[in-house]
Amino acid sequence: MIQRPEMVKAVANSNFQVLGAKPVSDIQDAEYAQYRRCWQENPATFVVREFPLHLDIEATNRCNLRCTFCDKLPLLDKNQMGDMDFGLYQKILDESEAGRLWGLKLSYRGESLLHPRLVEMVAYAKTRGVLDVYFNTNGMLLNDDKSQRLMDAGLDRISVSVEGTDPVVFERDRKGAKFHRILQNLDTLISLRTRKGYTKPRVRVQTVKFPGLDLEDYRAFWLSHADEVAAIDYKDSVNRCRGLIDPDWACPQLWQRMTIEWSGAIMPCNNDDFRHLCVGNVKERDVASCWHDPHVNRTRDLHQQGLSHLVSACDGCPWRTAQIQKTSR
């Protein structure tokens, strides 16, 4: 591990708020506890592990919905759409086993359940020793068969995105979605889990924090259909705020994770929508060399010095903007 003197502070998960949660029924082992401790401590102390703690692997960037507030798909052309090749996925996970990857999210953009081999991807990750395998979904395709096969494959967590509690408003903003179907799919998943005697996957329902949303009502409604309810900050990827300076802020992702697009392009964060920090493709490079790439290390150095605004990918980053504006209030 590489550790440098602390100059500024990177706060992990500062964009995420748990509104309510039911007790965790399974006991996590010591390695999982170490993973979660490193998730918090490594960004705060600027420790660079030999291999990323976590990977965001984009199973697909295709989506079955057209949400009015989507911050990713509007930035893509049709010729940029696709699914990750399973052989490429196996290559990444085989290397990740040697690097002792702890966390894996099978989503970045798009709807993960559209990938025809998603269940196999989950199962393969578990055979390679990944402790925490999960993905985000809009929940529309989470039918009985998919739910059962994902449980059998060893899925640890699943996050279902649902804005609000009003079906009319929800279906207006999430074009193509049906509120009652998502509700039914959630209840079926938890019922199947109970009948099979599983403790996983842990089910989270989450929303983007839109103005006017009553988070207490949201928590009260959805906690009866999930294990956890959460809210995340809204990110405006289109109207970018450039020139924002905060000498006391650094992005935690640079010390936690890397993102791999379905095509194999790899970046050190999941908000680099224009690939400014892309250091190659995992078809030609291994993940470890990308993690320690001089370009990535230079970016870490600038963040650690409070100069993140000098990084072209970070100046105007909607995630960075949301975090800095929140801490400056």
XYZ file of C-alpha atoms in Angstrom:
329
model
C 0.000 0.000 0.000
C 1.095 3.550 -0.762
C 0.376 6.176 1.880
C 1.026 9.893 1.582
C 0.747 12.624 4.227
C -2.790 13.916 4.685
C -3.403 17.419 3.357
C -7.120 17.520 2.595
C -9.942 15.121 3.332
C -11.789 12.683 1.098
C -15.102 11.626 2.653
C -16.495 8.282 1.520
C -20.214 8.017 0.662
C -20.920 11.690 1.319
C -23.527 11.657 -1.463
C -25.512 8.829 0.109
C -27.992 8.881 2.999
C -29.624 5.838 4.616
C -33.148 6.849 5.604
C -34.059 3.614 7.356
C -32.897 0.003 7.601
C -33.959 -3.291 9.112
C -31.399 -5.234 11.189
C -28.883 -7.301 9.207
C -29.650 -10.964 9.881
C -26.381 -12.516 8.687
C -23.009 -12.170 10.395
C -20.239 -10.686 8.252
C -16.744 -12.151 8.595
C -13.538 -10.359 9.528
C -12.483 -9.828 5.910
C -15.736 -8.075 5.080
C -15.281 -5.828 8.129
C -11.770 -5.030 6.880
C -13.186 -4.150 3.460
C -15.689 -1.686 4.898
C -13.066 -0.199 7.182
C -10.698 0.344 4.232
C -13.567 1.859 2.244
C -13.778 4.629 4.825
C -10.153 4.915 5.906
C -8.215 4.655 2.655
C -9.645 7.873 1.140
C -9.317 9.687 4.467
C -5.640 8.752 4.826
C -4.806 8.568 1.094
C -3.819 4.902 1.117
C -3.569 3.278 -2.314
C -4.120 -0.472 -2.021
C -2.261 -2.748 -4.438
C -5.578 -3.517 -6.183
C -8.870 -1.569 -6.149
C -11.191 -2.273 -3.263
C -14.112 -2.283 -5.668
C -14.929 -2.380 -9.382
C -17.932 -0.939 -11.184
C -18.319 -3.198 -14.213
C -20.877 -2.089 -16.754
C -22.772 -5.233 -17.749
C -24.647 -3.162 -20.338
C -25.423 0.474 -21.010
C -28.698 -0.341 -22.740
C -31.865 0.611 -20.868
C -35.540 -0.306 -21.100
C -36.693 3.084 -19.730
C -36.307 6.703 -20.763
C -36.269 8.627 -17.503
C -36.640 12.389 -17.825
C -33.896 13.006 -15.240
C -31.334 10.433 -16.452
C -27.784 11.776 -16.085
C -26.010 9.158 -18.231
C -27.861 7.908 -21.326
C -28.427 11.378 -22.855
C -24.641 11.610 -23.205
C -24.435 8.443 -25.354
C -24.969 7.919 -29.087
C -26.679 4.775 -30.374
C -23.384 3.439 -31.726
C -21.958 3.541 -28.182
C -24.460 0.999 -26.823
C -23.635 -2.624 -26.051
C -23.219 -5.506 -23.609
C -19.968 -6.690 -22.033
C -18.571 -9.849 -23.600
C -18.621 -12.673 -21.065
C -15.089 -13.738 -21.963
C -13.794 -10.231 -21.231
C -15.691 -10.275 -17.946
C -14.040 -13.573 -16.996
C -10.617 -12.104 -17.786
C -11.261 -9.181 -15.430
C -12.552 -11.406 -12.629
C -9.692 -13.896 -12.967
C -7.231 -11.055 -12.406
C -9.395 -9.666 -9.636
C -9.192 -12.933 -7.723
C -5.398 -12.619 -7.604
C -5.725 -8.959 -6.534
C -8.308 -9.875 -3.878
C -11.183 -7.760 -5.109
C -13.689 -7.191 -2.333
C -16.617 -5.359 -3.957
C -18.261 -5.540 -7.379
C -21.190 -3.574 -8.761
C -22.446 -4.919 -12.082
C -23.798 -1.585 -13.245
C -22.651 1.842 -14.317
C -25.063 3.062 -16.977
C -28.086 1.205 -18.334
C -30.243 -1.581 -16.900
C -28.152 -4.541 -15.769
C -30.986 -7.053 -16.078
C -30.934 -6.589 -19.864
C -27.631 -8.489 -20.044
C -28.566 -12.060 -21.063
C -25.847 -13.580 -18.844
C -26.156 -11.393 -15.754
C -26.950 -14.348 -13.485
C -23.808 -16.108 -14.723
C -21.808 -12.942 -14.072
C -22.972 -12.914 -10.455
C -22.190 -16.620 -10.007
C -18.737 -16.263 -11.584
C -17.839 -13.379 -9.277
C -18.774 -15.450 -6.225
C -16.592 -18.352 -7.428
C -13.741 -15.826 -7.639
C -14.206 -14.853 -4.004
C -15.770 -11.405 -4.349
C -17.345 -10.600 -0.983
C -19.980 -8.071 -2.045
C -21.671 -8.509 -5.439
C -24.575 -6.245 -6.317
C -26.134 -4.049 -8.979
C -28.581 -1.206 -9.438
C -31.820 -1.732 -11.333
C -35.087 -0.003 -12.142
C -36.839 -3.205 -11.072
C -39.069 -3.668 -14.108
C -37.399 -6.913 -15.269
C -36.994 -8.432 -11.810
C -39.511 -11.240 -12.347
C -39.906 -14.456 -10.335
C -37.453 -16.457 -12.438
C -34.735 -13.796 -12.401
C -35.140 -13.266 -8.662
C -34.789 -16.961 -7.894
C -31.772 -17.460 -10.161
C -29.993 -14.389 -8.794
C -30.470 -15.668 -5.251
C -29.156 -19.091 -6.196
C -26.151 -17.442 -7.875
C -25.219 -15.782 -4.577
C -26.163 -12.138 -5.168
C -25.370 -10.154 -2.017
C -27.313 -6.945 -2.581
C -29.662 -5.268 -5.028
C -30.632 -1.580 -5.215
C -33.931 -0.681 -6.853
C -34.343 2.936 -7.933
C -37.805 4.382 -7.309
C -38.528 8.099 -7.056
C -41.292 9.025 -4.630
C -44.475 7.168 -3.725
C -46.980 8.631 -6.193
C -47.548 6.212 -9.118
C -48.720 8.972 -11.463
C -45.706 11.197 -10.913
C -43.359 8.219 -10.944
C -44.614 6.886 -14.292
C -44.567 10.379 -15.778
C -40.878 10.813 -14.965
C -39.747 7.214 -15.505
C -41.138 6.668 -18.979
C -41.866 2.994 -19.590
C -42.019 2.011 -15.906
C -45.046 0.693 -14.025
C -45.215 1.491 -10.319
C -47.401 -1.497 -9.397
C -45.116 -3.933 -11.222
C -42.023 -2.753 -9.354
C -43.909 -3.002 -6.072
C -44.999 -6.535 -6.961
C -41.480 -7.541 -8.033
C -40.000 -6.299 -4.764
C -42.549 -8.138 -2.657
C -42.035 -11.320 -4.705
C -38.250 -11.150 -4.302
C -38.449 -10.840 -0.527
C -41.130 -13.538 -0.318
C -38.972 -15.926 -2.379
C -35.979 -15.168 -0.185
C -37.974 -15.998 2.939
C -39.372 -19.236 1.501
C -35.932 -20.422 0.395
C -34.401 -19.583 3.769
C -31.855 -17.161 2.304
C -30.600 -14.025 4.030
C -29.466 -12.492 0.725
C -29.758 -10.498 -1.387
C -30.306 -7.534 0.897
C -32.834 -5.287 -0.857
C -32.457 -1.521 -0.964
C -34.919 0.977 -2.447
C -33.361 4.331 -3.224
C -34.348 7.675 -4.656
C -32.658 10.726 -6.035
C -33.172 13.703 -3.705
C -35.422 15.871 -5.830
C -36.795 19.174 -4.480
C -40.120 18.720 -2.705
C -39.632 15.016 -1.983
C -40.734 14.152 1.546
C -37.999 11.774 2.660
C -39.841 10.707 5.804
C -42.918 9.664 3.810
C -40.638 7.928 1.350
C -38.897 6.004 4.130
C -42.155 5.004 5.808
C -43.690 3.699 2.573
C -40.753 1.771 1.126
C -39.345 0.256 4.304
C -42.294 -2.152 4.278
C -41.110 -3.427 0.866
C -37.335 -3.471 1.387
C -34.557 -4.013 3.917
C -33.138 -0.539 3.508
C -34.272 2.815 2.153
C -31.819 5.443 0.964
C -31.486 8.718 -0.914
C -28.679 9.988 -3.127
C -27.809 13.482 -4.285
C -28.981 14.625 -7.709
C -26.225 15.098 -10.292
C -26.751 17.376 -13.281
C -24.482 15.967 -16.001
C -25.695 18.362 -18.679
C -25.478 21.786 -16.977
C -21.977 21.579 -15.528
C -20.572 24.025 -13.001
C -16.954 24.713 -13.956
C -14.314 26.679 -12.103
C -15.494 25.564 -8.656
C -12.577 25.533 -6.202
C -12.410 23.871 -2.792
C -8.889 23.431 -1.385
C -10.210 21.173 1.398
C -11.894 18.542 -0.797
C -10.678 15.361 -2.492
C -12.700 12.680 -4.273
C -12.770 9.364 -2.351
C -13.258 7.267 -5.494
C -9.606 7.637 -6.485
C -8.656 5.538 -3.445
C -11.564 3.088 -3.619
C -12.608 1.941 -7.062
C -12.298 1.810 -10.831
C -15.005 1.726 -13.491
C -14.951 -0.520 -16.561
C -17.353 0.166 -19.421
C -18.963 -2.684 -21.352
C -16.391 -2.144 -24.128
C -13.455 -2.512 -21.720
C -12.525 1.175 -21.334
C -11.336 1.766 -17.771
C -11.408 4.930 -15.628
C -10.620 5.654 -11.957
C -14.149 6.902 -11.179
C -17.773 6.381 -12.200
C -18.486 10.005 -13.098
C -15.981 10.486 -15.926
C -18.722 10.637 -18.541
C -16.384 11.853 -21.287
C -13.475 9.481 -20.512
C -10.977 12.240 -19.745
C -9.299 9.942 -17.213
C -9.507 6.773 -19.315
C -6.153 4.975 -19.099
C -6.796 2.296 -21.704
C -8.804 -0.852 -22.225
C -8.750 -4.037 -20.172
C -8.616 -6.008 -23.401
C -4.993 -4.857 -23.652
C -4.096 -3.849 -20.062
C -4.581 -5.445 -16.669
C -6.601 -3.688 -13.991
C -3.691 -3.408 -11.557
C -1.501 -1.464 -14.011
C -4.402 0.886 -14.735
C -4.951 1.417 -10.995
C -1.314 2.492 -10.613
C -1.088 4.339 -13.936
C 0.989 7.569 -13.707
C -1.980 9.567 -15.015
C -4.171 8.231 -12.199
C -1.466 8.839 -9.592
C -1.050 12.411 -10.847
C -4.800 12.912 -10.444
C -4.609 11.565 -6.889
C -1.753 13.954 -6.110
C -3.723 16.975 -7.353
C -6.759 15.983 -5.305
C -4.626 15.443 -2.233
C -3.149 18.922 -2.653
C -6.632 20.479 -2.889
C -6.207 21.141 -6.621
C -8.920 18.885 -8.036
C -10.215 21.793 -10.139
C -7.057 21.514 -12.262
C -8.099 18.048 -13.466
C -10.165 18.442 -16.639
C -12.355 15.440 -15.815
C -13.047 16.779 -12.321
C -13.659 20.446 -13.134
C -17.395 20.435 -13.771
C -17.927 16.862 -12.553
C -21.560 16.832 -11.324
C -20.713 14.547 -8.406
C -17.875 16.825 -7.276
C -20.094 19.893 -7.655
C -22.867 18.365 -5.522
C -20.456 17.390 -2.742
C -18.619 20.707 -2.586
C -21.829 22.730 -2.631
C -23.254 20.587 0.159
C -20.211 20.933 2.424
C -19.991 24.688 1.850
C -23.523 25.408 3.062
